[in-house]
PDB file of C-alpha atoms in Angstrom:
ATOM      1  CA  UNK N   1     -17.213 -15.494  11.369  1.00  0.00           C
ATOM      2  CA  UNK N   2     -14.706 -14.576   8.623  1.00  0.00           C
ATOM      3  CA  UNK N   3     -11.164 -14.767   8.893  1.00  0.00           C
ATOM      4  CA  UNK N   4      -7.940 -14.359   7.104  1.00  0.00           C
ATOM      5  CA  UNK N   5      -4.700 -16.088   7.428  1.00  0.00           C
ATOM      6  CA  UNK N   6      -1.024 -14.863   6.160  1.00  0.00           C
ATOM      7  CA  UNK N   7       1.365 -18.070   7.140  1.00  0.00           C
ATOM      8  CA  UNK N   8       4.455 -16.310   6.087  1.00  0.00           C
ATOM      9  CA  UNK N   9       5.597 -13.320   8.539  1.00  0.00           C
ATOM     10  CA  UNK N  10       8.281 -12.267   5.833  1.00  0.00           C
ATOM     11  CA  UNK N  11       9.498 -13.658   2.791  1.00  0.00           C
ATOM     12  CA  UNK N  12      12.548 -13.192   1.245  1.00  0.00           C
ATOM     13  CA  UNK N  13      12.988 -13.271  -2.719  1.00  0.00           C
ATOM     14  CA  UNK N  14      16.141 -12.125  -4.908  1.00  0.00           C
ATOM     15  CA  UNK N  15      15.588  -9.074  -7.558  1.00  0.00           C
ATOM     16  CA  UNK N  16      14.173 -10.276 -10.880  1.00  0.00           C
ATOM     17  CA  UNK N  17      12.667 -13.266  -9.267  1.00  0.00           C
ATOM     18  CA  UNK N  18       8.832 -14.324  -9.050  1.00  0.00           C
ATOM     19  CA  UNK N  19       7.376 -13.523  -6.171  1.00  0.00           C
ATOM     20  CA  UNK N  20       4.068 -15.040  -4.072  1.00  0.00           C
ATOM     21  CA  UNK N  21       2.622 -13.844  -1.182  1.00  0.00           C
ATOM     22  CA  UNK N  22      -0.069 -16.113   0.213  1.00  0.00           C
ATOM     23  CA  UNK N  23      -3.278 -15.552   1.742  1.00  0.00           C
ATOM     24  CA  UNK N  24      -5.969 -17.932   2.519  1.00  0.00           C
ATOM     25  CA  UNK N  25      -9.952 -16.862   3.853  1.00  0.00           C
ATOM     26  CA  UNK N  26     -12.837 -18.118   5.581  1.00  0.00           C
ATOM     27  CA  UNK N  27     -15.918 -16.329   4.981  1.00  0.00           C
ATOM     28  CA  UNK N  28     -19.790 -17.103   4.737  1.00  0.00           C
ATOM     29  CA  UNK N  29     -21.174 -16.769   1.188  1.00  0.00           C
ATOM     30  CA  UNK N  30     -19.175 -15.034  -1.450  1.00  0.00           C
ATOM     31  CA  UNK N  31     -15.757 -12.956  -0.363  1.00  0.00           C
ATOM     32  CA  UNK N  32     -14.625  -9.809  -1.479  1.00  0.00           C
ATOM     33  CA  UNK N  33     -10.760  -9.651  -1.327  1.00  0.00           C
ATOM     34  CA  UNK N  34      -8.228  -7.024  -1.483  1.00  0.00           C
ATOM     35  CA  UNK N  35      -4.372  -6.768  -0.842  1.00  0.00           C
ATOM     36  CA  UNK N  36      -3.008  -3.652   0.310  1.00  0.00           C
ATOM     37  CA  UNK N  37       0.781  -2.676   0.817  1.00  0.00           C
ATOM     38  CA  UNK N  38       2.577  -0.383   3.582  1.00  0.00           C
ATOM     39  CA  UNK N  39       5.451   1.662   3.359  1.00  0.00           C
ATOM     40  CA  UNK N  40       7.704   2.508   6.372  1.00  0.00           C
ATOM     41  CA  UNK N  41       5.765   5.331   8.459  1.00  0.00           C
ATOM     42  CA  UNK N  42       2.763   5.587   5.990  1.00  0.00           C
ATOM     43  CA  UNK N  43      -1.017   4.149   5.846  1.00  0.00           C
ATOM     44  CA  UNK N  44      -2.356   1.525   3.935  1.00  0.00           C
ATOM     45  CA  UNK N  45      -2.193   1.777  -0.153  1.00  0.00           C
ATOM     46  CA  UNK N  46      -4.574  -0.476  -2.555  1.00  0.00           C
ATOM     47  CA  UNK N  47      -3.196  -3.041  -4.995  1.00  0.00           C
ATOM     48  CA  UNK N  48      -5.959  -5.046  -6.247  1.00  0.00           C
ATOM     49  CA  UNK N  49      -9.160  -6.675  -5.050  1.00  0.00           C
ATOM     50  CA  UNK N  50     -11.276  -8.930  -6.196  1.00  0.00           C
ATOM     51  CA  UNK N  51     -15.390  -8.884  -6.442  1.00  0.00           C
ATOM     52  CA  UNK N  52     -16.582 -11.026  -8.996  1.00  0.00           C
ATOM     53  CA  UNK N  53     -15.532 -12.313 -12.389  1.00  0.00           C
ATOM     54  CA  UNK N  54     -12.281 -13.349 -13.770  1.00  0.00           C
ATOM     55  CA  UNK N  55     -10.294 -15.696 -10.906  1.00  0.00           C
ATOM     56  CA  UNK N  56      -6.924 -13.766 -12.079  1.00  0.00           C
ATOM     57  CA  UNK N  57      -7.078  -9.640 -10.829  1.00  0.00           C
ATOM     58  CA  UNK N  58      -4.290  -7.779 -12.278  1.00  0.00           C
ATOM     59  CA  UNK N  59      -3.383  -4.728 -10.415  1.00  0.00           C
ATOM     60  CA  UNK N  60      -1.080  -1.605  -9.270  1.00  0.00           C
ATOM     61  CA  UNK N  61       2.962  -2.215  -9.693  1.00  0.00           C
ATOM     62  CA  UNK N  62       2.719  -5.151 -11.986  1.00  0.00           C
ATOM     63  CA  UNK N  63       0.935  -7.015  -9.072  1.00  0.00           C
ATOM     64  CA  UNK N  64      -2.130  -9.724  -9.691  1.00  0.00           C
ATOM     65  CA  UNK N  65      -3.729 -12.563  -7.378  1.00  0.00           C
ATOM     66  CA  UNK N  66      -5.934 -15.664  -7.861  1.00  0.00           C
ATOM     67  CA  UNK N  67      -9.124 -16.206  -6.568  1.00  0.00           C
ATOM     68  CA  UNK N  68      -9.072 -19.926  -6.386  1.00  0.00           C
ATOM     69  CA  UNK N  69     -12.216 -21.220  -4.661  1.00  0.00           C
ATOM     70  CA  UNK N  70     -11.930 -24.609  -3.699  1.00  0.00           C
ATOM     71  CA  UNK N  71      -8.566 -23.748  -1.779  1.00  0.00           C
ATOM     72  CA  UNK N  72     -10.172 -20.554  -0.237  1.00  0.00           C
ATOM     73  CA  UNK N  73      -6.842 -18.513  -1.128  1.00  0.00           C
ATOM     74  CA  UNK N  74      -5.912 -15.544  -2.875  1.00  0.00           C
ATOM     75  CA  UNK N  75      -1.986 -15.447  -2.957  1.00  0.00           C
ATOM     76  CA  UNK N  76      -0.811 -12.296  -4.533  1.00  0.00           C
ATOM     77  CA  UNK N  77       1.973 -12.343  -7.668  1.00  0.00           C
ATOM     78  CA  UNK N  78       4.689 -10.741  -9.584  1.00  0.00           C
ATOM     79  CA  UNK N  79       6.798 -12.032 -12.317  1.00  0.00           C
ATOM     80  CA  UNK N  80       9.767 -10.291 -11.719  1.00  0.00           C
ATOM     81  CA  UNK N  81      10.186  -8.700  -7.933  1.00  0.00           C
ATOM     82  CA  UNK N  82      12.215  -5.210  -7.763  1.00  0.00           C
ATOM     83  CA  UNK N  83      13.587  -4.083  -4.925  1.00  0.00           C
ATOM     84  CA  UNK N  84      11.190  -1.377  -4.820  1.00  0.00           C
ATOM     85  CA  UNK N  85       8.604  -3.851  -3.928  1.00  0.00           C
ATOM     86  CA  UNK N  86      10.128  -4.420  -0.377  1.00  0.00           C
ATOM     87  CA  UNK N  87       7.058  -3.598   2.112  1.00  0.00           C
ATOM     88  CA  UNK N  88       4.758  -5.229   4.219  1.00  0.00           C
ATOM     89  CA  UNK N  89       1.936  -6.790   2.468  1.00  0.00           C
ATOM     90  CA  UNK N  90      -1.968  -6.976   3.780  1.00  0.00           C
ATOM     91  CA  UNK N  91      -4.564  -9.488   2.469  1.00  0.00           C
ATOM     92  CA  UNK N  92      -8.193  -8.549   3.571  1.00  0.00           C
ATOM     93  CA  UNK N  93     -11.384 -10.243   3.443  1.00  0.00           C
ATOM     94  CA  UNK N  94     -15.183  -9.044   3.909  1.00  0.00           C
ATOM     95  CA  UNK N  95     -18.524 -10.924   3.248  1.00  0.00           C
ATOM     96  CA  UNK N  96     -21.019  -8.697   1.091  1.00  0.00           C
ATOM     97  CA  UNK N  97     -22.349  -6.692   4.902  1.00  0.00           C
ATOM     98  CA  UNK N  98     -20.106  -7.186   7.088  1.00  0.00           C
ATOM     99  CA  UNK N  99     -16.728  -5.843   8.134  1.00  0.00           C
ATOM    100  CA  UNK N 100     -13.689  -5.913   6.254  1.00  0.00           C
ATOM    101  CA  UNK N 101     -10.435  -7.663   8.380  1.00  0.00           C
ATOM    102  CA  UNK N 102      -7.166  -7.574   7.371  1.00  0.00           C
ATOM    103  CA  UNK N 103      -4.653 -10.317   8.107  1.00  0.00           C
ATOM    104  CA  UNK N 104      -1.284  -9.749  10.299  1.00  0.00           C
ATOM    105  CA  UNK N 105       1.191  -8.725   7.123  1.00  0.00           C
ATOM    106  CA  UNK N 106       3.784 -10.620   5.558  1.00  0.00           C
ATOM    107  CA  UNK N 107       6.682  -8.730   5.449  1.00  0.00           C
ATOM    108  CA  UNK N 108       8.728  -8.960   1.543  1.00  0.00           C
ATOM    109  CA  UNK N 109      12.528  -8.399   1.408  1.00  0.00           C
ATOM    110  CA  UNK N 110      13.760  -8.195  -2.067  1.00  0.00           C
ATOM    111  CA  UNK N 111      17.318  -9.117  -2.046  1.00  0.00           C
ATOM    112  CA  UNK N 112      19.551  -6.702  -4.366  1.00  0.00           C
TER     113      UNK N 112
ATOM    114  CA  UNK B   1      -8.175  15.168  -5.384  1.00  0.00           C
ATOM    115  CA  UNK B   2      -7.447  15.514  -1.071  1.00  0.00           C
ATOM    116  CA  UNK B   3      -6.581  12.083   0.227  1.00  0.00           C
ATOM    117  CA  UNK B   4      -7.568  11.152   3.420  1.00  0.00           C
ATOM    118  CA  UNK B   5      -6.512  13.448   6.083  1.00  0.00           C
ATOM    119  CA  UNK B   6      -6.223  12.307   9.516  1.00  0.00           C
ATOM    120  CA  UNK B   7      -5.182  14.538  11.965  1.00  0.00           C
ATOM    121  CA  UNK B   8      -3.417  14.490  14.345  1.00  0.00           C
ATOM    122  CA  UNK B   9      -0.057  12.597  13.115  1.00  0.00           C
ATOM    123  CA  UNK B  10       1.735  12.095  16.151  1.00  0.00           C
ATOM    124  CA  UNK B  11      -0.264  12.616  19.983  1.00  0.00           C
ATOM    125  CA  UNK B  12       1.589  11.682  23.037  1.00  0.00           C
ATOM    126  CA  UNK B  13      -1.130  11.321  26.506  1.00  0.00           C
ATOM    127  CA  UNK B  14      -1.105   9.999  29.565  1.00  0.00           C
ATOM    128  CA  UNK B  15      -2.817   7.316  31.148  1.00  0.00           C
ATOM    129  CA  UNK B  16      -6.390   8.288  32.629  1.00  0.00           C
ATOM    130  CA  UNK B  17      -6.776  10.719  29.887  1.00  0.00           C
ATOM    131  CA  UNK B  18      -9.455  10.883  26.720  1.00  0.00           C
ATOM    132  CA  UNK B  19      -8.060  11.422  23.124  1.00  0.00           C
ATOM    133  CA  UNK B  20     -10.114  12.600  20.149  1.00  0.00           C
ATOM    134  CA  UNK B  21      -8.662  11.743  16.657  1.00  0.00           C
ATOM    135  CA  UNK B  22     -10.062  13.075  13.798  1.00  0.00           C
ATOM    136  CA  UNK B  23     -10.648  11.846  10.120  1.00  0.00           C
ATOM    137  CA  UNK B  24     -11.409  13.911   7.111  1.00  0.00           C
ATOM    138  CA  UNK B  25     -12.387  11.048   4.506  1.00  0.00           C
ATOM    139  CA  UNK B  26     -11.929  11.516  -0.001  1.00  0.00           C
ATOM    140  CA  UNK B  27     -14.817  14.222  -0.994  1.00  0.00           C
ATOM    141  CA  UNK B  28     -17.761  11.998  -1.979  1.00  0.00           C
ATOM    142  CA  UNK B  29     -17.135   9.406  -0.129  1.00  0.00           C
ATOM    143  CA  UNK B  30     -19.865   8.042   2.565  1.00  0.00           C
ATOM    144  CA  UNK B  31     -18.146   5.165   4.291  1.00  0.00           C
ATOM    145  CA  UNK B  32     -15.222   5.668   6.530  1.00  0.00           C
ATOM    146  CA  UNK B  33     -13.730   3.110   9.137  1.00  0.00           C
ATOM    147  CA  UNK B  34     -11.260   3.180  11.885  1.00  0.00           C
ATOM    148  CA  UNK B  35      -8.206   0.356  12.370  1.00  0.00           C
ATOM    149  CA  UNK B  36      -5.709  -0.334  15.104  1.00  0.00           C
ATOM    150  CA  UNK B  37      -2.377  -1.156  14.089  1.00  0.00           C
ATOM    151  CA  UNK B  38      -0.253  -2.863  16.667  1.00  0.00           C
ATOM    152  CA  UNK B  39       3.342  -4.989  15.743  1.00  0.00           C
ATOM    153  CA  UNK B  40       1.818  -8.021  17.587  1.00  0.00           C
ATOM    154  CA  UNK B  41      -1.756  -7.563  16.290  1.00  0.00           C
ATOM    155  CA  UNK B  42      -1.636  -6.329  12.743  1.00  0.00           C
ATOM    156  CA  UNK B  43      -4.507  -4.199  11.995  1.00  0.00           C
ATOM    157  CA  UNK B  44      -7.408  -4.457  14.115  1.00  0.00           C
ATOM    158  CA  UNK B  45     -11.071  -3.237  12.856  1.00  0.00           C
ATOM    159  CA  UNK B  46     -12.655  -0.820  15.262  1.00  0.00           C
ATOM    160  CA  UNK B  47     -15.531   0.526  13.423  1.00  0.00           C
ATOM    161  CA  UNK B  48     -17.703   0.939  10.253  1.00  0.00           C
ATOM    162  CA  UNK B  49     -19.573   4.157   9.618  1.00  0.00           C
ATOM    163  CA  UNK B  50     -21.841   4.820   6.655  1.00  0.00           C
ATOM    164  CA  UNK B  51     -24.202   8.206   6.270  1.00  0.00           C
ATOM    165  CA  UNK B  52     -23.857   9.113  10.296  1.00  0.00           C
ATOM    166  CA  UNK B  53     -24.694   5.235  11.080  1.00  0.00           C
ATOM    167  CA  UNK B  54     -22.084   2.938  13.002  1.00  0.00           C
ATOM    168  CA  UNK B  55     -22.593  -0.263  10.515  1.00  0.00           C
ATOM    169  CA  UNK B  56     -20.590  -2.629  11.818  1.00  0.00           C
ATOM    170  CA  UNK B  57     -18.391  -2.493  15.263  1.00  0.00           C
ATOM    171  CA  UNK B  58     -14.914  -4.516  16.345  1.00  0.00           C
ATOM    172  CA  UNK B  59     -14.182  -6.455  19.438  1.00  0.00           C
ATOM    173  CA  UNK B  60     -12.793  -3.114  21.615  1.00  0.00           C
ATOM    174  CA  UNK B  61     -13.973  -2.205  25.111  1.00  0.00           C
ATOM    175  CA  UNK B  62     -16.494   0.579  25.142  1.00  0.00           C
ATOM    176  CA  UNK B  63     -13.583   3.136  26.012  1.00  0.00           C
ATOM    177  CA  UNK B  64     -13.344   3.259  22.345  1.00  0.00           C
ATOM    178  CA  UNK B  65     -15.783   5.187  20.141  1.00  0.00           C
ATOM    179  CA  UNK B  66     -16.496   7.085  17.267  1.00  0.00           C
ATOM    180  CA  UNK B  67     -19.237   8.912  15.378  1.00  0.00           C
ATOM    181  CA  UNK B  68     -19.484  10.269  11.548  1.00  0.00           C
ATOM    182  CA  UNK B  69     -20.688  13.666  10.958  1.00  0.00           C
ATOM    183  CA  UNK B  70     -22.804  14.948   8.034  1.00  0.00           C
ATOM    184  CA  UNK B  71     -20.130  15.983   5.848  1.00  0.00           C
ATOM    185  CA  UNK B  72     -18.857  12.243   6.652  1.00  0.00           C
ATOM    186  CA  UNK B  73     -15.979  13.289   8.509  1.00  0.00           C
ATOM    187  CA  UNK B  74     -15.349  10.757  11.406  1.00  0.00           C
ATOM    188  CA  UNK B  75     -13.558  11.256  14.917  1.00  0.00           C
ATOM    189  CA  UNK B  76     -12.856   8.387  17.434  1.00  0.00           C
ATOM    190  CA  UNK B  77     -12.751   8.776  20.780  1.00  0.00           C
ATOM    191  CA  UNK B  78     -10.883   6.710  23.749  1.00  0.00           C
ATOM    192  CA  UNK B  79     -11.468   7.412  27.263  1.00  0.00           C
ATOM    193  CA  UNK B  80      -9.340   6.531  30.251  1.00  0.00           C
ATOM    194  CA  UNK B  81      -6.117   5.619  28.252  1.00  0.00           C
ATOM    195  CA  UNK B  82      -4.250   2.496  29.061  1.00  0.00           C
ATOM    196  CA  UNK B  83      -0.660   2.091  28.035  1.00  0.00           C
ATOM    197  CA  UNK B  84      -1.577  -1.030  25.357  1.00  0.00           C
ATOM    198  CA  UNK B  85      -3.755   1.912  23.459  1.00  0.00           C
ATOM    199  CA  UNK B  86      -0.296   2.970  22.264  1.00  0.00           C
ATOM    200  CA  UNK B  87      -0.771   2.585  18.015  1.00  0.00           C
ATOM    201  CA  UNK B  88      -1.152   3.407  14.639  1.00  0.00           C
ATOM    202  CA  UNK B  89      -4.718   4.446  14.243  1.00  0.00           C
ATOM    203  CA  UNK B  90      -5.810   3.799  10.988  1.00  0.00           C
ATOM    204  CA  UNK B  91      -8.884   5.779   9.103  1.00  0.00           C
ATOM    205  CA  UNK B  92      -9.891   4.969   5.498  1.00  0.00           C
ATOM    206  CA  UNK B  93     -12.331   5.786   3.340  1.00  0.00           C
ATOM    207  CA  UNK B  94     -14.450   4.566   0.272  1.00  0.00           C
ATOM    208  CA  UNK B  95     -18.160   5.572  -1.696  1.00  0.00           C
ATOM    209  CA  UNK B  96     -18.736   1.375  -2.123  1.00  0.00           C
ATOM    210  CA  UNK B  97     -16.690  -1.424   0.137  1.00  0.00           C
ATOM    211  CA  UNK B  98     -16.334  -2.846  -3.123  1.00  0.00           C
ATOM    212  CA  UNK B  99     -14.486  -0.036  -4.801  1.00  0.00           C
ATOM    213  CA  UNK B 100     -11.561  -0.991  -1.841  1.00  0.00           C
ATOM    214  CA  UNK B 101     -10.285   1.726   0.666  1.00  0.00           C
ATOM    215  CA  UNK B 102      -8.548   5.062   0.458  1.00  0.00           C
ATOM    216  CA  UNK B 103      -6.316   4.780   4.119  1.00  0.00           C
ATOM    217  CA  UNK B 104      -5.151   7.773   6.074  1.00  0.00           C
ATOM    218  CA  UNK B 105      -1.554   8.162   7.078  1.00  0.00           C
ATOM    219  CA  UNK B 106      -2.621   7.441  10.463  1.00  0.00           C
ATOM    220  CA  UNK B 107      -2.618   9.065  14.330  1.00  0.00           C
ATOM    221  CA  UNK B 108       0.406   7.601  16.003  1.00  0.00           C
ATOM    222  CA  UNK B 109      -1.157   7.351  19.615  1.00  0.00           C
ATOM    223  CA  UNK B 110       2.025   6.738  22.751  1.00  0.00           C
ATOM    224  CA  UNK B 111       0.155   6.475  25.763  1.00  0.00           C
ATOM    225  CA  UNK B 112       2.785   7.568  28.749  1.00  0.00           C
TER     226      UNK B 112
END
């Protein structure tokens, strides 16, 4: 069965500061990954995913995550965090037929 | 283009009663599946639907169900409501699982 972790509940970084939010999988055969953010009182919105090809995936917001295999993770990335970027953050995993399942959300505070 | 529309927002029942909740997926789009959002549980997969065919199915008592229309709008249904139905219901949308989803803003279910 597949499955996706989040360890973090929140994580706290100041403005202008890196930022990582982790994610690590289990799934049979190849993965297809995606990380989606929330906003207060609205649905789910896309940031990037990953299929096939390059480990790195740049996406929406200045966002990107690595596909690293042999760790089974896919921690998502900024440079420099805004404030703007506070939300909670969903990593999601699905096998090539099967179902795609989110993890519980790590919740980013960017610190003014 | 539309987004996808879920209607209603906000639906407030009581327990022993059924609730319909309707999803209106992106135009062109043939898959469309159905989440519950809890604070304790994160996001929860209910069901997969793809051309009028459930495709893949969560771990929810049979109470819950749903069915996808030729035009590929969706509706789920819950019978006999139990105060722990009380979420976010989640629809989203997508032509390819590997193009990512498209969510709804949601169905805020209170069960009284």
């Amino acid at each position: 069965a597949q499955s996706v972790a989040q360890p973090e509940d929140q994580v706290n970084v100041a403005e202008g500061n890196p930022l990582t939010v982790k994610c690590t999988y289990s799934v049979s055969g190849n993965p297809y990954l995606f990380w989606y953010v929330q906003y207060p009182n609205r649905g789910l919105q896309f940031l990037l995913k990953y299929i096939t090809g390059d480990n790195l995936v740049k996406g929406s917001y200045g966002f990107e995550a690595e596909f690293n295999k042999s760790q089974t993770s896919f921690h998502l990335k900024k440079p420099s965090a805004l404030v703007s970027d506070s939300a909670l953050y969903f990593c999601a995993v699905s096998a090539r037929d099967d179902k795609i399942i989110f993890g519980k959300g790590t919740r980013l505070h960017i610190l003014p | 283009k539309a987004g996808v529309t879920q209607t209603p927002r906000y639906l407030i029942k009581t327990r022993g009663q059924q609730v319909t909740l309707s999803c209106s997926p992106i135009s062109g789009h043939r898959s469309v599946s159905w989440y519950q959002q809890t604070p304790g549980q994160g996001l929860q997969f209910l069901f997969e639907y793809f051309s009028e065919t459930q495709r893949n199915k969560g771990n929810f008592p049979g109470r819950f169900s749903g069915r996808q229309f030729s035009n590929s709008r969706s509706e789920m249904n819950v019978s006999t409501l139990e105060l722990g139905d009380s979420a976010l219901y989640l629809c989203a949308s997508s032509p390819l699982k590997t193009y990512g989803y498209t969510f709804g803003s949601g169905t805020r279910l209170t069960v009284v």
